Short mmCIF file of N, CA, C and O in Angstrom, two decimals:
data_model
loop_
_atom_site.label_atom_id
_atom_site.label_comp_id
_atom_site.label_asym_id
_atom_site.label_seq_id
_atom_site.Cartn_x
_atom_site.Cartn_y
_atom_site.Cartn_z
N UNK F 360 139.24 30.37 250.29
CA UNK F 360 138.82 31.14 251.44
C UNK F 360 138.95 32.63 251.13
O UNK F 360 139.95 33.08 250.59
N UNK F 361 137.91 33.40 251.48
CA UNK F 361 137.92 34.83 251.21
C UNK F 361 138.72 35.58 252.27
O UNK F 361 138.68 35.23 253.44
N UNK F 362 139.42 36.64 251.85
CA UNK F 362 140.06 37.49 252.85
C UNK F 362 139.00 38.23 253.68
O UNK F 362 137.85 38.37 253.25
N UNK F 363 139.39 38.68 254.83
CA UNK F 363 138.43 39.34 255.73
C UNK F 363 137.80 40.58 255.12
O UNK F 363 136.63 40.86 255.36
N UNK F 364 138.53 41.35 254.33
CA UNK F 364 137.97 42.56 253.76
C UNK F 364 136.84 42.24 252.78
O UNK F 364 135.82 42.93 252.76
N UNK F 365 137.00 41.20 251.99
CA UNK F 365 135.93 40.81 251.06
C UNK F 365 134.74 40.22 251.81
O UNK F 365 133.60 40.44 251.43
N UNK F 366 135.00 39.48 252.84
CA UNK F 366 133.92 38.91 253.66
C UNK F 366 133.14 40.02 254.35
O UNK F 366 131.91 39.99 254.38
N UNK F 367 133.83 41.01 254.86
CA UNK F 367 133.17 42.15 255.50
C UNK F 367 132.33 42.93 254.50
O UNK F 367 131.20 43.33 254.79
N UNK F 368 132.88 43.15 253.32
CA UNK F 368 132.15 43.87 252.27
C UNK F 368 130.91 43.10 251.85
O UNK F 368 129.83 43.69 251.67
N UNK F 369 131.02 41.78 251.70
CA UNK F 369 129.86 40.97 251.34
C UNK F 369 128.78 41.06 252.41
O UNK F 369 127.60 41.24 252.10
N UNK F 370 129.16 40.94 253.67
CA UNK F 370 128.17 41.02 254.75
C UNK F 370 127.51 42.39 254.80
O UNK F 370 126.31 42.50 255.01
N UNK F 371 128.29 43.43 254.60
CA UNK F 371 127.77 44.79 254.58
C UNK F 371 126.73 44.96 253.47
O UNK F 371 125.63 45.48 253.70
N UNK F 372 127.06 44.52 252.27
CA UNK F 372 126.12 44.63 251.15
C UNK F 372 124.91 43.70 251.33
O UNK F 372 123.80 44.04 250.94
N UNK F 373 125.14 42.53 251.90
CA UNK F 373 124.04 41.60 252.17
C UNK F 373 123.04 42.23 253.13
O UNK F 373 121.83 42.13 252.92
N UNK F 374 123.51 42.90 254.15
CA UNK F 374 122.62 43.55 255.11
C UNK F 374 121.84 44.67 254.45
O UNK F 374 120.64 44.84 254.72
N UNK F 375 122.47 45.45 253.58
CA UNK F 375 121.76 46.51 252.88
C UNK F 375 120.72 45.94 251.91
O UNK F 375 119.62 46.48 251.78
N UNK F 376 121.05 44.88 251.20
CA UNK F 376 120.09 44.26 250.29
C UNK F 376 118.89 43.70 251.06
O UNK F 376 117.75 43.83 250.63
N UNK F 377 119.16 43.09 252.21
CA UNK F 377 118.07 42.57 253.03
C UNK F 377 117.20 43.70 253.57
O UNK F 377 115.97 43.56 253.66
N UNK F 378 117.79 44.82 253.89
CA UNK F 378 117.02 45.97 254.35
C UNK F 378 116.12 46.50 253.24
O UNK F 378 114.96 46.87 253.49
N UNK F 379 116.61 46.56 252.03
CA UNK F 379 115.77 46.98 250.90
C UNK F 379 114.59 46.04 250.73
O UNK F 379 113.47 46.47 250.44
N UNK F 380 114.81 44.75 250.94
CA UNK F 380 113.72 43.77 250.82
C UNK F 380 112.71 43.93 251.95
O UNK F 380 111.51 43.74 251.75
N UNK F 381 113.16 44.29 253.15
CA UNK F 381 112.20 44.46 254.25
C UNK F 381 111.39 45.73 254.09
O UNK F 381 110.26 45.81 254.58
N UNK F 382 111.91 46.74 253.41
CA UNK F 382 111.12 47.93 253.10
C UNK F 382 109.95 47.54 252.20
O UNK F 382 108.82 47.99 252.40
N UNK F 383 110.21 46.68 251.26
CA UNK F 383 109.14 46.19 250.38
C UNK F 383 108.12 45.39 251.18
O UNK F 383 106.92 45.51 250.97
N UNK F 384 108.59 44.57 252.12
CA UNK F 384 107.65 43.74 252.89
C UNK F 384 106.69 44.59 253.69
O UNK F 384 105.52 44.24 253.83
N UNK F 385 107.14 45.70 254.22
CA UNK F 385 106.25 46.58 254.95
C UNK F 385 105.21 47.23 254.06
O UNK F 385 104.08 47.49 254.49
N UNK F 386 105.55 47.48 252.81
CA UNK F 386 104.62 48.13 251.89
C UNK F 386 103.59 47.17 251.32
O UNK F 386 102.47 47.57 251.02
N UNK F 387 103.95 45.90 251.19
CA UNK F 387 103.03 44.95 250.55
C UNK F 387 102.43 43.96 251.54
O UNK F 387 101.79 43.00 251.11
N UNK F 388 102.60 44.19 252.83
CA UNK F 388 102.09 43.26 253.84
C UNK F 388 100.58 43.10 253.70
O UNK F 388 99.83 44.08 253.68
N UNK F 389 100.14 41.89 253.58
CA UNK F 389 98.72 41.59 253.46
C UNK F 389 98.15 41.75 252.07
O UNK F 389 96.98 41.46 251.84
N UNK F 390 98.96 42.19 251.12
CA UNK F 390 98.48 42.42 249.76
C UNK F 390 99.04 41.42 248.75
O UNK F 390 98.55 41.31 247.64
N UNK F 391 100.12 40.74 249.15
CA UNK F 391 100.81 39.83 248.24
C UNK F 391 100.91 38.47 248.91
O UNK F 391 101.15 38.37 250.11
N UNK F 392 100.74 37.42 248.10
CA UNK F 392 100.91 36.06 248.63
C UNK F 392 102.39 35.83 248.96
O UNK F 392 103.28 36.40 248.33
N UNK F 393 102.63 34.98 249.94
CA UNK F 393 104.00 34.74 250.40
C UNK F 393 104.92 34.20 249.31
O UNK F 393 106.06 34.68 249.19
N UNK F 394 104.50 33.24 248.47
CA UNK F 394 105.41 32.80 247.39
C UNK F 394 105.76 33.92 246.41
O UNK F 394 106.89 34.01 245.94
N UNK F 395 104.80 34.79 246.14
CA UNK F 395 105.09 35.94 245.27
C UNK F 395 106.08 36.90 245.89
O UNK F 395 106.95 37.43 245.22
N UNK F 396 105.95 37.09 247.21
CA UNK F 396 106.91 37.96 247.90
C UNK F 396 108.30 37.34 247.88
O UNK F 396 109.29 38.05 247.70
N UNK F 397 108.40 36.04 248.07
CA UNK F 397 109.72 35.39 248.02
C UNK F 397 110.37 35.55 246.65
O UNK F 397 111.57 35.78 246.56
N UNK F 398 109.59 35.42 245.59
CA UNK F 398 110.14 35.63 244.24
C UNK F 398 110.62 37.08 244.07
O UNK F 398 111.67 37.33 243.47
N UNK F 399 109.85 38.01 244.59
CA UNK F 399 110.24 39.41 244.50
C UNK F 399 111.53 39.69 245.26
O UNK F 399 112.41 40.41 244.79
N UNK F 400 111.68 39.07 246.44
CA UNK F 400 112.90 39.27 247.23
C UNK F 400 114.12 38.71 246.51
O UNK F 400 115.18 39.33 246.48
N UNK F 401 113.98 37.54 245.91
CA UNK F 401 115.10 36.95 245.17
C UNK F 401 115.48 37.85 244.00
O UNK F 401 116.66 38.13 243.76
N UNK F 402 114.49 38.31 243.26
CA UNK F 402 114.75 39.19 242.12
C UNK F 402 115.38 40.51 242.58
O UNK F 402 116.35 40.98 241.97
N UNK F 403 114.87 41.08 243.66
CA UNK F 403 115.37 42.36 244.15
C UNK F 403 116.81 42.25 244.67
O UNK F 403 117.66 43.07 244.33
N UNK F 404 117.08 41.25 245.48
CA UNK F 404 118.40 41.14 246.09
C UNK F 404 119.46 40.56 245.16
O UNK F 404 120.65 40.83 245.34
N UNK F 405 119.06 39.77 244.18
CA UNK F 405 120.05 39.14 243.29
C UNK F 405 120.32 39.95 242.03
O UNK F 405 121.43 39.87 241.48
N UNK F 406 119.35 40.72 241.55
CA UNK F 406 119.52 41.40 240.27
C UNK F 406 119.40 42.92 240.36
O UNK F 406 120.22 43.64 239.81
N UNK F 407 118.38 43.41 241.02
CA UNK F 407 118.14 44.86 241.02
C UNK F 407 119.11 45.60 241.94
O UNK F 407 119.76 46.55 241.52
N UNK F 408 119.20 45.18 243.19
CA UNK F 408 120.05 45.89 244.15
C UNK F 408 121.52 45.92 243.74
O UNK F 408 122.15 46.98 243.85
N UNK F 409 122.11 44.84 243.27
CA UNK F 409 123.52 44.92 242.87
C UNK F 409 123.78 45.91 241.73
O UNK F 409 124.79 46.61 241.73
N UNK F 410 122.86 46.00 240.78
CA UNK F 410 123.04 46.94 239.66
C UNK F 410 122.96 48.38 240.15
O UNK F 410 123.79 49.22 239.81
N UNK F 411 121.96 48.67 240.98
CA UNK F 411 121.79 50.04 241.48
C UNK F 411 122.95 50.42 242.40
O UNK F 411 123.49 51.52 242.28
N UNK F 412 123.33 49.54 243.29
CA UNK F 412 124.42 49.89 244.22
C UNK F 412 125.74 50.06 243.47
O UNK F 412 126.55 50.93 243.82
N UNK F 413 125.98 49.29 242.44
CA UNK F 413 127.21 49.46 241.65
C UNK F 413 127.20 50.80 240.92
O UNK F 413 128.22 51.49 240.86
N UNK F 414 126.05 51.17 240.36
CA UNK F 414 125.99 52.42 239.60
C UNK F 414 126.12 53.65 240.48
O UNK F 414 126.54 54.71 239.99
N UNK F 415 125.78 53.55 241.75
CA UNK F 415 125.87 54.72 242.63
C UNK F 415 127.14 54.68 243.49
O UNK F 415 127.82 55.68 243.64
N UNK F 416 127.47 53.53 244.06
CA UNK F 416 128.63 53.45 244.95
C UNK F 416 129.90 53.03 244.23
O UNK F 416 130.99 53.40 244.63
N UNK F 417 129.78 52.24 243.20
CA UNK F 417 130.96 51.71 242.52
C UNK F 417 131.44 52.63 241.43
O UNK F 417 131.44 53.86 241.56
N UNK F 418 131.82 52.07 240.32
CA UNK F 418 132.32 52.86 239.20
C UNK F 418 131.26 53.00 238.12
O UNK F 418 131.58 53.14 236.96
N UNK F 419 130.00 52.97 238.51
CA UNK F 419 128.91 53.07 237.55
C UNK F 419 128.68 54.48 237.06
O UNK F 419 129.35 55.44 237.48
N UNK F 420 127.71 54.65 236.18
CA UNK F 420 127.53 55.93 235.51
C UNK F 420 126.93 57.01 236.41
O UNK F 420 127.00 58.19 236.08
N UNK F 421 126.34 56.66 237.55
CA UNK F 421 125.81 57.67 238.45
C UNK F 421 126.79 58.10 239.54
O UNK F 421 126.55 59.07 240.24
N UNK F 422 127.87 57.39 239.68
CA UNK F 422 128.82 57.67 240.75
C UNK F 422 129.57 58.97 240.50
O UNK F 422 129.99 59.26 239.38
N UNK F 423 129.75 59.73 241.55
CA UNK F 423 130.51 60.97 241.44
C UNK F 423 132.00 60.72 241.47
O UNK F 423 132.79 61.64 241.27
N UNK F 424 132.41 59.48 241.69
CA UNK F 424 133.82 59.18 241.88
C UNK F 424 134.44 58.38 240.73
O UNK F 424 135.56 57.93 240.84
N UNK F 425 133.72 58.21 239.64
CA UNK F 425 134.27 57.41 238.55
C UNK F 425 135.09 58.24 237.56
O UNK F 425 135.78 57.68 236.71
N UNK F 426 134.99 59.55 237.60
CA UNK F 426 135.77 60.40 236.72
C UNK F 426 135.21 60.54 235.33
O UNK F 426 135.78 61.21 234.50
N UNK F 427 134.08 59.92 235.04
CA UNK F 427 133.46 60.00 233.72
C UNK F 427 132.00 60.38 233.89
O UNK F 427 131.11 59.56 233.75
N UNK F 428 131.75 61.61 234.17
CA UNK F 428 130.39 62.07 234.41
C UNK F 428 129.59 62.06 233.11
O UNK F 428 130.02 62.62 232.11
N UNK F 429 128.41 61.42 233.10
CA UNK F 429 127.62 61.38 231.88
C UNK F 429 126.83 62.67 231.66
O UNK F 429 126.29 62.88 230.60
N UNK F 430 126.76 63.50 232.68
CA UNK F 430 125.96 64.71 232.60
C UNK F 430 126.84 65.89 232.21
O UNK F 430 128.05 65.78 232.08
N UNK F 431 126.24 67.04 232.05
CA UNK F 431 126.97 68.21 231.59
C UNK F 431 128.03 68.65 232.59
O UNK F 431 129.16 68.95 232.25
N UNK F 432 127.66 68.66 233.87
CA UNK F 432 128.65 69.00 234.88
C UNK F 432 128.65 67.92 235.96
O UNK F 432 127.77 67.10 236.04
N UNK F 433 129.67 67.93 236.80
CA UNK F 433 129.82 66.90 237.82
C UNK F 433 128.84 67.04 238.97
O UNK F 433 128.77 66.17 239.82
N UNK F 434 128.09 68.12 239.04
CA UNK F 434 127.19 68.33 240.17
C UNK F 434 125.94 67.46 240.09
O UNK F 434 125.20 67.40 241.06
N UNK F 435 125.72 66.78 238.99
CA UNK F 435 124.52 65.94 238.84
C UNK F 435 124.74 64.51 239.33
O UNK F 435 123.77 63.77 239.44
N UNK F 436 125.95 64.13 239.58
CA UNK F 436 126.21 62.75 240.00
C UNK F 436 125.88 62.57 241.47
O UNK F 436 125.77 63.52 242.22
N UNK F 437 125.73 61.32 241.90
CA UNK F 437 125.22 60.99 243.22
C UNK F 437 126.37 60.72 244.19
O UNK F 437 127.30 60.00 243.88
N UNK F 438 126.26 61.32 245.38
CA UNK F 438 127.14 61.00 246.50
C UNK F 438 126.22 60.54 247.63
O UNK F 438 125.44 61.33 248.14
N UNK F 439 126.31 59.29 248.00
CA UNK F 439 125.47 58.72 249.06
C UNK F 439 126.40 58.29 250.18
O UNK F 439 127.01 57.23 250.13
N UNK F 440 126.51 59.10 251.20
CA UNK F 440 127.53 58.89 252.23
C UNK F 440 127.26 57.65 253.09
O UNK F 440 128.13 56.82 253.27
N UNK F 441 126.07 57.51 253.62
CA UNK F 441 125.81 56.43 254.57
C UNK F 441 125.09 55.25 253.93
O UNK F 441 124.92 54.22 254.56
N UNK F 442 124.64 55.37 252.71
CA UNK F 442 123.98 54.26 252.05
C UNK F 442 122.47 54.25 252.15
O UNK F 442 121.81 53.42 251.54
N UNK F 443 121.91 55.17 252.92
CA UNK F 443 120.47 55.12 253.11
C UNK F 443 119.71 55.51 251.85
O UNK F 443 118.60 55.04 251.62
N UNK F 444 120.30 56.35 251.02
CA UNK F 444 119.62 56.75 249.79
C UNK F 444 119.42 55.59 248.84
O UNK F 444 118.34 55.39 248.29
N UNK F 445 120.47 54.81 248.64
CA UNK F 445 120.39 53.65 247.73
C UNK F 445 119.40 52.62 248.27
O UNK F 445 118.55 52.11 247.54
N UNK F 446 119.49 52.32 249.54
CA UNK F 446 118.65 51.28 250.13
C UNK F 446 117.18 51.69 250.11
O UNK F 446 116.31 50.93 249.67
N UNK F 447 116.88 52.90 250.54
CA UNK F 447 115.49 53.33 250.60
C UNK F 447 114.91 53.60 249.22
O UNK F 447 113.72 53.36 248.99
N UNK F 448 115.71 54.10 248.30
CA UNK F 448 115.22 54.29 246.94
C UNK F 448 114.89 52.95 246.28
O UNK F 448 113.85 52.80 245.67
N UNK F 449 115.77 51.98 246.43
CA UNK F 449 115.54 50.67 245.84
C UNK F 449 114.31 50.02 246.45
O UNK F 449 113.44 49.51 245.72
N UNK F 450 114.19 50.01 247.77
CA UNK F 450 113.04 49.40 248.42
C UNK F 450 111.74 50.14 248.12
O UNK F 450 110.71 49.53 247.88
N UNK F 451 111.80 51.46 248.13
CA UNK F 451 110.59 52.25 247.86
C UNK F 451 110.07 52.10 246.45
O UNK F 451 108.86 51.93 246.23
N UNK F 452 110.95 52.14 245.48
CA UNK F 452 110.51 51.99 244.08
C UNK F 452 110.04 50.56 243.83
O UNK F 452 109.05 50.34 243.13
N UNK F 453 110.69 49.58 244.42
CA UNK F 453 110.23 48.19 244.27
C UNK F 453 108.88 47.99 244.94
O UNK F 453 108.05 47.20 244.46
N UNK F 454 108.61 48.72 246.03
CA UNK F 454 107.32 48.59 246.69
C UNK F 454 106.22 49.19 245.83
O UNK F 454 105.09 48.68 245.81
N UNK F 455 106.51 50.27 245.10
CA UNK F 455 105.51 50.84 244.19
C UNK F 455 105.23 49.90 243.03
O UNK F 455 104.12 49.81 242.55
N UNK F 456 106.25 49.18 242.60
CA UNK F 456 106.11 48.30 241.45
C UNK F 456 105.25 47.13 241.84
O UNK F 456 104.36 46.69 241.23
#
């Protein structure tokens, strides 16, 4: 059984991943067959979104909080306070793809 903090974190991330997928659905509505969209949603929510969210929010190379800035100065790293940048960037770029 998961502790409440992990369950809350999972639900929070699940909601953000689902939101990124719905941004894609609005962009491709009427242009993509439904089975193709389902495959895209599985790929986006299971593989793409976790990697991007870890790199920006977690201890990934884009995070401003990991202490190991890959750029020349720390001002190039990403701080995304409410999460809208990660969600909309992921959904928007996936919609272009």
